[in-house]
């Protein structure tokens, strides 16, 4: 066993003597976020078990390559669970998950939710790769009856299944993060799992809630990353998120954002900062216009003058009355013709 830090653990039975492998396998199972007991499915065969376990705040993510593995969470363990958790497991091979009289064993990719509230059995007697995420049920805010109904079903073919599968694999593969950065990923992960479950369960009202809560944030992140694209538009933005333009405008209005005004202000602010950056002293105004999302120099100059009261070239030469650089987010009138230009040292 190798432990890299308090937030990430690795178990690799190939590094250990055969006599200790069963004990290490059981230790990995007993010390995970939802404890259970583990043993070889066939004691006459070699166990394969390579396991990574890490936390993002209260969210636990694991990545496992296994063969000849059997796990059991007893009813006694389930009864004494102080903080019930939901487990979502994505597997790429024949992996049995059994709970409450239901069982899923797919030979291809499967995505199965189950929980810590009841006993369950896991079984993998052929080479399998699995990724799991466990989240506190209290954080999901979903009715227990709903979770019990959607549990132990293959929901990988639901509308959000492919996106969640990709997200979980990438989350497990992230490099080491500070505790603060790792914890910041907990809430988006819980929201995404909630959306997956409610969509898979066919509850349109419940599924709309978590997606709606994160959609505005995702739109703004996308806007900031794409604002310099001259082709950026409401049509393109709505198509990217699979929503109508009307719904896009409604989401933005809920955040007091007017799309055209936000794009114009952000582009001009970036251009203004670039113009006064000494690193861009040899970059032409036309090039900075293009970098900011304005392919047409004349339209850029008109918009810039309207916002800041001077041409981009004049702005490049100006400093504030106190010797500071102009603030592109400040009052445009402060940098109108009343300010006296001073040539910066070349």
Tab-separated table of C-alpha atoms in Angstrom:
chain	number	residue	atom	x	y	z
A	1	UNK	CA	0.000	0.000	0.000
A	2	UNK	CA	1.153	3.535	-0.809
A	3	UNK	CA	-0.383	6.699	0.654
A	4	UNK	CA	0.509	9.965	-1.093
A	5	UNK	CA	-1.274	12.306	1.323
A	6	UNK	CA	-4.264	12.502	3.645
A	7	UNK	CA	-6.675	13.028	0.713
A	8	UNK	CA	-5.471	10.332	-1.671
A	9	UNK	CA	-4.694	6.668	-1.038
A	10	UNK	CA	-3.441	3.923	-3.332
A	11	UNK	CA	-3.691	0.155	-2.841
A	12	UNK	CA	-1.844	-2.120	-5.268
A	13	UNK	CA	-1.762	-5.815	-4.413
A	14	UNK	CA	0.886	-6.551	-7.031
A	15	UNK	CA	3.403	-4.899	-4.674
A	16	UNK	CA	2.664	-7.262	-1.791
A	17	UNK	CA	3.398	-10.838	-0.856
A	18	UNK	CA	0.596	-13.277	-1.753
A	19	UNK	CA	0.072	-14.106	1.925
A	20	UNK	CA	-0.849	-10.490	2.763
A	21	UNK	CA	-3.035	-9.675	-0.228
A	22	UNK	CA	-6.329	-10.823	1.274
A	23	UNK	CA	-5.748	-8.728	4.407
A	24	UNK	CA	-4.867	-5.637	2.358
A	25	UNK	CA	-7.920	-6.145	0.146
A	26	UNK	CA	-10.136	-6.280	3.241
A	27	UNK	CA	-8.408	-3.244	4.754
A	28	UNK	CA	-9.149	-1.191	1.649
A	29	UNK	CA	-12.817	-2.185	1.879
A	30	UNK	CA	-13.145	-1.550	5.628
A	31	UNK	CA	-11.579	1.911	5.501
A	32	UNK	CA	-13.461	3.358	2.510
A	33	UNK	CA	-16.246	5.954	2.856
A	34	UNK	CA	-18.895	3.185	2.927
A	35	UNK	CA	-17.206	0.297	4.786
A	36	UNK	CA	-17.708	-3.323	3.748
A	37	UNK	CA	-15.747	-6.586	3.870
A	38	UNK	CA	-13.840	-7.999	0.896
A	39	UNK	CA	-12.237	-11.317	-0.062
A	40	UNK	CA	-11.264	-13.187	-3.217
A	41	UNK	CA	-14.193	-14.549	-5.195
A	42	UNK	CA	-12.133	-17.724	-5.703
A	43	UNK	CA	-9.429	-18.416	-3.107
A	44	UNK	CA	-7.650	-20.648	-5.589
A	45	UNK	CA	-6.999	-17.758	-7.959
A	46	UNK	CA	-4.786	-14.707	-7.699
A	47	UNK	CA	-6.487	-11.469	-6.692
A	48	UNK	CA	-6.040	-8.364	-8.809
A	49	UNK	CA	-6.788	-5.104	-7.030
A	50	UNK	CA	-5.384	-1.669	-7.885
A	51	UNK	CA	-7.335	1.035	-6.115
A	52	UNK	CA	-7.210	4.825	-5.743
A	53	UNK	CA	-9.321	6.556	-3.095
A	54	UNK	CA	-9.597	10.343	-2.692
A	55	UNK	CA	-11.872	13.065	-1.309
A	56	UNK	CA	-13.254	16.305	-2.691
A	57	UNK	CA	-14.693	17.832	0.440
A	58	UNK	CA	-17.411	15.385	1.519
A	59	UNK	CA	-17.437	13.632	-1.865
A	60	UNK	CA	-15.396	10.426	-2.164
A	61	UNK	CA	-14.132	9.226	-5.563
A	62	UNK	CA	-12.447	5.896	-6.292
A	63	UNK	CA	-10.849	4.251	-9.319
A	64	UNK	CA	-10.279	0.480	-9.287
A	65	UNK	CA	-8.930	-2.245	-11.564
A	66	UNK	CA	-9.998	-5.607	-10.163
A	67	UNK	CA	-10.365	-9.317	-10.825
A	68	UNK	CA	-11.413	-12.171	-8.526
A	69	UNK	CA	-13.073	-9.810	-6.055
A	70	UNK	CA	-16.100	-10.178	-3.799
A	71	UNK	CA	-17.476	-7.587	-1.371
A	72	UNK	CA	-20.259	-7.645	1.195
A	73	UNK	CA	-21.769	-4.849	3.290
A	74	UNK	CA	-23.738	-6.558	6.026
A	75	UNK	CA	-27.146	-5.518	7.342
A	76	UNK	CA	-25.495	-4.808	10.707
A	77	UNK	CA	-23.060	-2.330	9.138
A	78	UNK	CA	-25.920	-0.701	7.253
A	79	UNK	CA	-28.025	-0.330	10.418
A	80	UNK	CA	-25.229	1.426	12.285
A	81	UNK	CA	-24.411	3.854	9.469
A	82	UNK	CA	-24.254	7.336	11.094
A	83	UNK	CA	-24.311	9.284	7.815
A	84	UNK	CA	-26.035	7.494	4.902
A	85	UNK	CA	-24.348	7.899	1.534
A	86	UNK	CA	-25.293	7.202	-2.056
A	87	UNK	CA	-22.805	5.322	-4.233
A	88	UNK	CA	-22.713	5.591	-8.025
A	89	UNK	CA	-20.479	3.035	-9.742
A	90	UNK	CA	-19.463	3.042	-13.402
A	91	UNK	CA	-17.906	-0.233	-14.544
A	92	UNK	CA	-16.411	-1.256	-17.869
A	93	UNK	CA	-16.679	-5.022	-17.428
A	94	UNK	CA	-18.789	-7.737	-15.805
A	95	UNK	CA	-19.380	-6.424	-12.280
A	96	UNK	CA	-22.306	-7.527	-10.112
A	97	UNK	CA	-24.075	-5.077	-7.788
A	98	UNK	CA	-26.897	-6.569	-5.717
A	99	UNK	CA	-29.135	-4.855	-3.156
A	100	UNK	CA	-32.754	-5.165	-1.944
A	101	UNK	CA	-33.547	-8.073	-4.238
A	102	UNK	CA	-32.258	-6.300	-7.357
A	103	UNK	CA	-29.080	-7.125	-9.228
A	104	UNK	CA	-27.246	-5.543	-12.159
A	105	UNK	CA	-24.482	-7.336	-14.014
A	106	UNK	CA	-23.620	-5.889	-17.404
A	107	UNK	CA	-20.810	-7.183	-19.572
A	108	UNK	CA	-20.396	-3.756	-21.130
A	109	UNK	CA	-20.360	-0.326	-19.508
A	110	UNK	CA	-22.879	0.157	-16.705
A	111	UNK	CA	-23.737	2.956	-14.292
A	112	UNK	CA	-25.486	1.839	-11.130
A	113	UNK	CA	-26.607	3.822	-8.048
A	114	UNK	CA	-27.068	2.121	-4.668
A	115	UNK	CA	-26.810	3.276	-1.075
A	116	UNK	CA	-25.314	2.573	2.323
A	117	UNK	CA	-28.700	2.252	4.054
A	118	UNK	CA	-29.099	-1.456	3.215
A	119	UNK	CA	-26.874	-4.491	2.819
A	120	UNK	CA	-25.324	-5.029	-0.607
A	121	UNK	CA	-23.061	-7.468	-2.436
A	122	UNK	CA	-20.371	-6.774	-5.050
A	123	UNK	CA	-18.756	-9.422	-7.243
A	124	UNK	CA	-16.166	-9.233	-9.998
A	125	UNK	CA	-14.730	-12.551	-11.141
A	126	UNK	CA	-13.377	-11.225	-14.464
A	127	UNK	CA	-11.065	-8.272	-15.209
A	128	UNK	CA	-13.044	-5.078	-14.621
A	129	UNK	CA	-12.381	-1.366	-14.240
A	130	UNK	CA	-14.695	0.645	-11.996
A	131	UNK	CA	-15.071	4.279	-10.953
A	132	UNK	CA	-17.265	5.175	-7.988
A	133	UNK	CA	-18.429	8.375	-6.350
A	134	UNK	CA	-20.151	8.502	-2.969
A	135	UNK	CA	-22.033	11.558	-1.712
A	136	UNK	CA	-23.931	12.216	1.530
A	137	UNK	CA	-27.611	11.534	0.963
A	138	UNK	CA	-28.439	14.621	3.015
A	139	UNK	CA	-26.588	16.761	0.440
A	140	UNK	CA	-28.666	15.373	-2.422
A	141	UNK	CA	-31.917	16.514	-0.815
A	142	UNK	CA	-33.926	13.788	-2.572
A	143	UNK	CA	-36.691	11.672	-0.988
A	144	UNK	CA	-35.584	8.278	0.335
A	145	UNK	CA	-38.415	6.541	-1.515
A	146	UNK	CA	-37.216	8.073	-4.774
A	147	UNK	CA	-33.616	6.981	-4.154
A	148	UNK	CA	-34.713	3.466	-3.261
A	149	UNK	CA	-36.758	3.257	-6.458
A	150	UNK	CA	-33.981	4.485	-8.761
A	151	UNK	CA	-31.329	2.366	-7.010
A	152	UNK	CA	-29.675	-0.760	-8.466
A	153	UNK	CA	-30.641	0.029	-12.042
A	154	UNK	CA	-28.363	0.644	-14.990
A	155	UNK	CA	-28.935	4.363	-15.640
A	156	UNK	CA	-25.948	4.800	-17.958
A	157	UNK	CA	-28.218	5.277	-20.973
A	158	UNK	CA	-30.151	8.149	-19.380
A	159	UNK	CA	-29.718	11.602	-21.005
A	160	UNK	CA	-26.974	12.678	-18.605
A	161	UNK	CA	-25.280	9.273	-18.357
A	162	UNK	CA	-22.446	9.855	-20.872
A	163	UNK	CA	-21.635	13.303	-19.446
A	164	UNK	CA	-21.527	12.021	-15.847
A	165	UNK	CA	-19.381	9.042	-16.861
A	166	UNK	CA	-16.849	11.323	-18.554
A	167	UNK	CA	-16.895	13.736	-15.612
A	168	UNK	CA	-16.315	10.972	-13.055
A	169	UNK	CA	-13.378	9.481	-14.977
A	170	UNK	CA	-11.774	12.918	-15.344
A	171	UNK	CA	-12.400	13.772	-11.678
A	172	UNK	CA	-10.682	10.565	-10.567
A	173	UNK	CA	-7.731	11.350	-12.844
A	174	UNK	CA	-7.043	14.874	-11.585
A	175	UNK	CA	-3.617	15.566	-10.146
A	176	UNK	CA	-3.171	16.386	-6.497
A	177	UNK	CA	-5.010	19.535	-5.383
A	178	UNK	CA	-4.935	21.691	-2.297
A	179	UNK	CA	-7.729	20.833	0.169
A	180	UNK	CA	-9.475	24.109	-0.672
A	181	UNK	CA	-9.469	23.495	-4.427
A	182	UNK	CA	-10.557	19.892	-3.956
A	183	UNK	CA	-13.434	20.929	-1.688
A	184	UNK	CA	-14.615	23.489	-4.263
A	185	UNK	CA	-15.520	20.602	-6.591
A	186	UNK	CA	-17.905	18.986	-4.094
A	187	UNK	CA	-21.024	21.090	-4.741
A	188	UNK	CA	-20.918	20.895	-8.571
A	189	UNK	CA	-20.403	17.127	-8.295
A	190	UNK	CA	-23.389	16.688	-5.970
A	191	UNK	CA	-25.538	18.839	-8.267
A	192	UNK	CA	-24.562	16.752	-11.278
A	193	UNK	CA	-25.305	13.451	-9.481
A	194	UNK	CA	-28.668	14.827	-8.341
A	195	UNK	CA	-29.508	15.831	-11.899
A	196	UNK	CA	-28.511	12.393	-13.204
A	197	UNK	CA	-30.650	10.555	-10.657
A	198	UNK	CA	-33.735	12.688	-11.095
A	199	UNK	CA	-33.489	12.623	-14.880
A	200	UNK	CA	-32.997	8.845	-14.880
A	201	UNK	CA	-35.913	8.517	-12.467
A	202	UNK	CA	-38.182	10.391	-14.839
A	203	UNK	CA	-38.974	13.245	-12.455
A	204	UNK	CA	-38.888	16.291	-14.698
A	205	UNK	CA	-39.479	18.783	-11.875
A	206	UNK	CA	-36.695	17.432	-9.666
A	207	UNK	CA	-34.252	17.126	-12.566
A	208	UNK	CA	-34.828	20.696	-13.649
A	209	UNK	CA	-33.761	22.106	-10.267
A	210	UNK	CA	-30.050	21.141	-10.096
A	211	UNK	CA	-29.477	21.826	-13.788
A	212	UNK	CA	-31.097	25.227	-13.420
A	213	UNK	CA	-28.938	26.061	-10.416
A	214	UNK	CA	-25.709	25.348	-12.257
A	215	UNK	CA	-26.674	26.470	-15.753
A	216	UNK	CA	-26.100	30.171	-15.107
A	217	UNK	CA	-22.648	29.503	-13.671
A	218	UNK	CA	-21.746	27.273	-16.622
A	219	UNK	CA	-22.968	29.865	-19.126
A	220	UNK	CA	-20.856	32.615	-17.539
A	221	UNK	CA	-17.762	30.400	-17.409
A	222	UNK	CA	-18.234	29.588	-21.100
A	223	UNK	CA	-18.783	33.248	-21.942
A	224	UNK	CA	-15.553	34.295	-20.244
A	225	UNK	CA	-13.583	31.632	-22.073
A	226	UNK	CA	-15.114	32.425	-25.486
A	227	UNK	CA	-15.670	36.194	-25.334
A	228	UNK	CA	-12.802	36.871	-27.771
A	229	UNK	CA	-14.492	34.710	-30.413
A	230	UNK	CA	-15.916	37.194	-32.963
A	231	UNK	CA	-18.578	34.630	-33.885
A	232	UNK	CA	-19.948	34.470	-30.332
A	233	UNK	CA	-23.692	35.048	-30.378
A	234	UNK	CA	-26.899	34.140	-28.565
A	235	UNK	CA	-27.621	31.483	-31.202
A	236	UNK	CA	-24.212	29.874	-30.780
A	237	UNK	CA	-24.387	30.040	-26.984
A	238	UNK	CA	-27.874	28.532	-26.825
A	239	UNK	CA	-26.856	25.734	-29.202
A	240	UNK	CA	-23.807	24.927	-27.067
A	241	UNK	CA	-25.999	24.331	-24.000
A	242	UNK	CA	-28.872	22.737	-25.905
A	243	UNK	CA	-31.411	25.379	-24.861
A	244	UNK	CA	-33.557	27.918	-26.673
A	245	UNK	CA	-32.508	31.544	-27.025
A	246	UNK	CA	-35.557	32.543	-25.035
A	247	UNK	CA	-34.485	30.328	-22.119
A	248	UNK	CA	-30.896	31.580	-22.430
A	249	UNK	CA	-32.050	35.175	-22.069
A	250	UNK	CA	-34.247	34.208	-19.103
A	251	UNK	CA	-31.324	32.549	-17.281
A	252	UNK	CA	-29.088	35.577	-17.882
A	253	UNK	CA	-31.834	37.979	-16.823
A	254	UNK	CA	-32.076	36.093	-13.539
A	255	UNK	CA	-28.438	37.059	-12.935
A	256	UNK	CA	-29.019	40.672	-14.106
A	257	UNK	CA	-26.867	40.051	-17.177
A	258	UNK	CA	-27.703	41.547	-20.584
A	259	UNK	CA	-25.828	39.406	-23.109
A	260	UNK	CA	-24.857	42.036	-25.694
A	261	UNK	CA	-23.863	44.609	-23.092
A	262	UNK	CA	-21.855	42.056	-21.094
A	263	UNK	CA	-19.912	40.913	-24.179
A	264	UNK	CA	-19.219	44.493	-25.263
A	265	UNK	CA	-18.071	45.581	-21.775
A	266	UNK	CA	-15.891	42.500	-21.274
A	267	UNK	CA	-14.225	42.818	-24.680
A	268	UNK	CA	-13.542	46.523	-24.271
A	269	UNK	CA	-12.225	45.990	-20.744
A	270	UNK	CA	-9.813	43.334	-21.964
A	271	UNK	CA	-8.706	45.584	-24.827
A	272	UNK	CA	-8.160	48.537	-22.480
A	273	UNK	CA	-6.013	46.447	-20.143
A	274	UNK	CA	-4.047	45.044	-23.065
A	275	UNK	CA	-3.383	48.521	-24.468
A	276	UNK	CA	-1.732	49.706	-21.229
A	277	UNK	CA	0.197	46.480	-20.639
A	278	UNK	CA	3.930	47.169	-21.269
A	279	UNK	CA	4.273	43.649	-22.617
A	280	UNK	CA	2.082	44.702	-25.568
A	281	UNK	CA	4.063	47.842	-26.439
A	282	UNK	CA	4.909	46.507	-29.904
A	283	UNK	CA	1.472	44.983	-30.551
A	284	UNK	CA	-0.644	47.075	-32.895
A	285	UNK	CA	-4.048	48.425	-31.921
A	286	UNK	CA	-5.591	46.380	-34.735
A	287	UNK	CA	-4.041	43.189	-33.356
A	288	UNK	CA	-5.328	43.942	-29.843
A	289	UNK	CA	-8.759	44.568	-31.339
A	290	UNK	CA	-8.700	41.126	-32.968
A	291	UNK	CA	-7.446	39.489	-29.749
A	292	UNK	CA	-10.415	41.071	-27.935
A	293	UNK	CA	-13.029	39.810	-30.399
A	294	UNK	CA	-13.219	42.745	-32.829
A	295	UNK	CA	-12.178	41.702	-36.354
A	296	UNK	CA	-13.134	45.155	-37.676
A	297	UNK	CA	-10.771	47.926	-36.491
A	298	UNK	CA	-13.238	50.721	-37.234
A	299	UNK	CA	-16.070	49.157	-35.205
A	300	UNK	CA	-13.624	48.575	-32.349
A	301	UNK	CA	-12.505	52.220	-32.393
A	302	UNK	CA	-16.111	53.477	-32.407
A	303	UNK	CA	-17.103	51.208	-29.499
A	304	UNK	CA	-13.953	52.120	-27.582
A	305	UNK	CA	-14.491	55.874	-27.998
A	306	UNK	CA	-18.111	55.518	-26.919
A	307	UNK	CA	-17.081	53.642	-23.770
A	308	UNK	CA	-13.926	55.529	-22.770
A	309	UNK	CA	-14.263	58.907	-24.500
A	310	UNK	CA	-11.020	58.620	-26.488
A	311	UNK	CA	-9.444	56.524	-29.234
A	312	UNK	CA	-7.591	53.306	-28.391
A	313	UNK	CA	-4.304	55.021	-29.398
A	314	UNK	CA	-4.957	57.945	-27.034
A	315	UNK	CA	-5.861	55.537	-24.228
A	316	UNK	CA	-2.564	53.777	-24.737
A	317	UNK	CA	-0.715	57.028	-24.011
A	318	UNK	CA	-2.704	58.133	-20.997
A	319	UNK	CA	-2.040	57.810	-17.307
A	320	UNK	CA	-4.277	58.864	-14.474
A	321	UNK	CA	-4.015	62.240	-12.737
A	322	UNK	CA	-2.142	60.552	-9.904
A	323	UNK	CA	0.296	58.801	-12.235
A	324	UNK	CA	-1.594	55.497	-12.273
A	325	UNK	CA	-2.703	53.591	-15.317
A	326	UNK	CA	-6.323	54.068	-16.490
A	327	UNK	CA	-8.860	51.744	-14.875
A	328	UNK	CA	-10.893	50.113	-17.659
A	329	UNK	CA	-13.639	49.301	-15.151
A	330	UNK	CA	-13.769	52.837	-13.774
A	331	UNK	CA	-15.699	55.928	-14.829
A	332	UNK	CA	-15.221	56.480	-18.592
A	333	UNK	CA	-15.731	60.247	-18.154
A	334	UNK	CA	-12.578	60.359	-16.060
A	335	UNK	CA	-10.599	59.492	-19.183
A	336	UNK	CA	-12.415	61.800	-21.594
A	337	UNK	CA	-10.813	64.707	-23.417
A	338	UNK	CA	-10.467	66.685	-20.180
A	339	UNK	CA	-7.551	64.475	-19.145
A	340	UNK	CA	-4.155	65.535	-20.407
A	341	UNK	CA	-2.236	62.825	-22.248
A	342	UNK	CA	1.329	62.127	-21.233
A	343	UNK	CA	3.688	60.036	-23.321
A	344	UNK	CA	4.885	56.903	-21.570
A	345	UNK	CA	8.528	56.009	-21.673
A	346	UNK	CA	9.264	53.755	-24.584
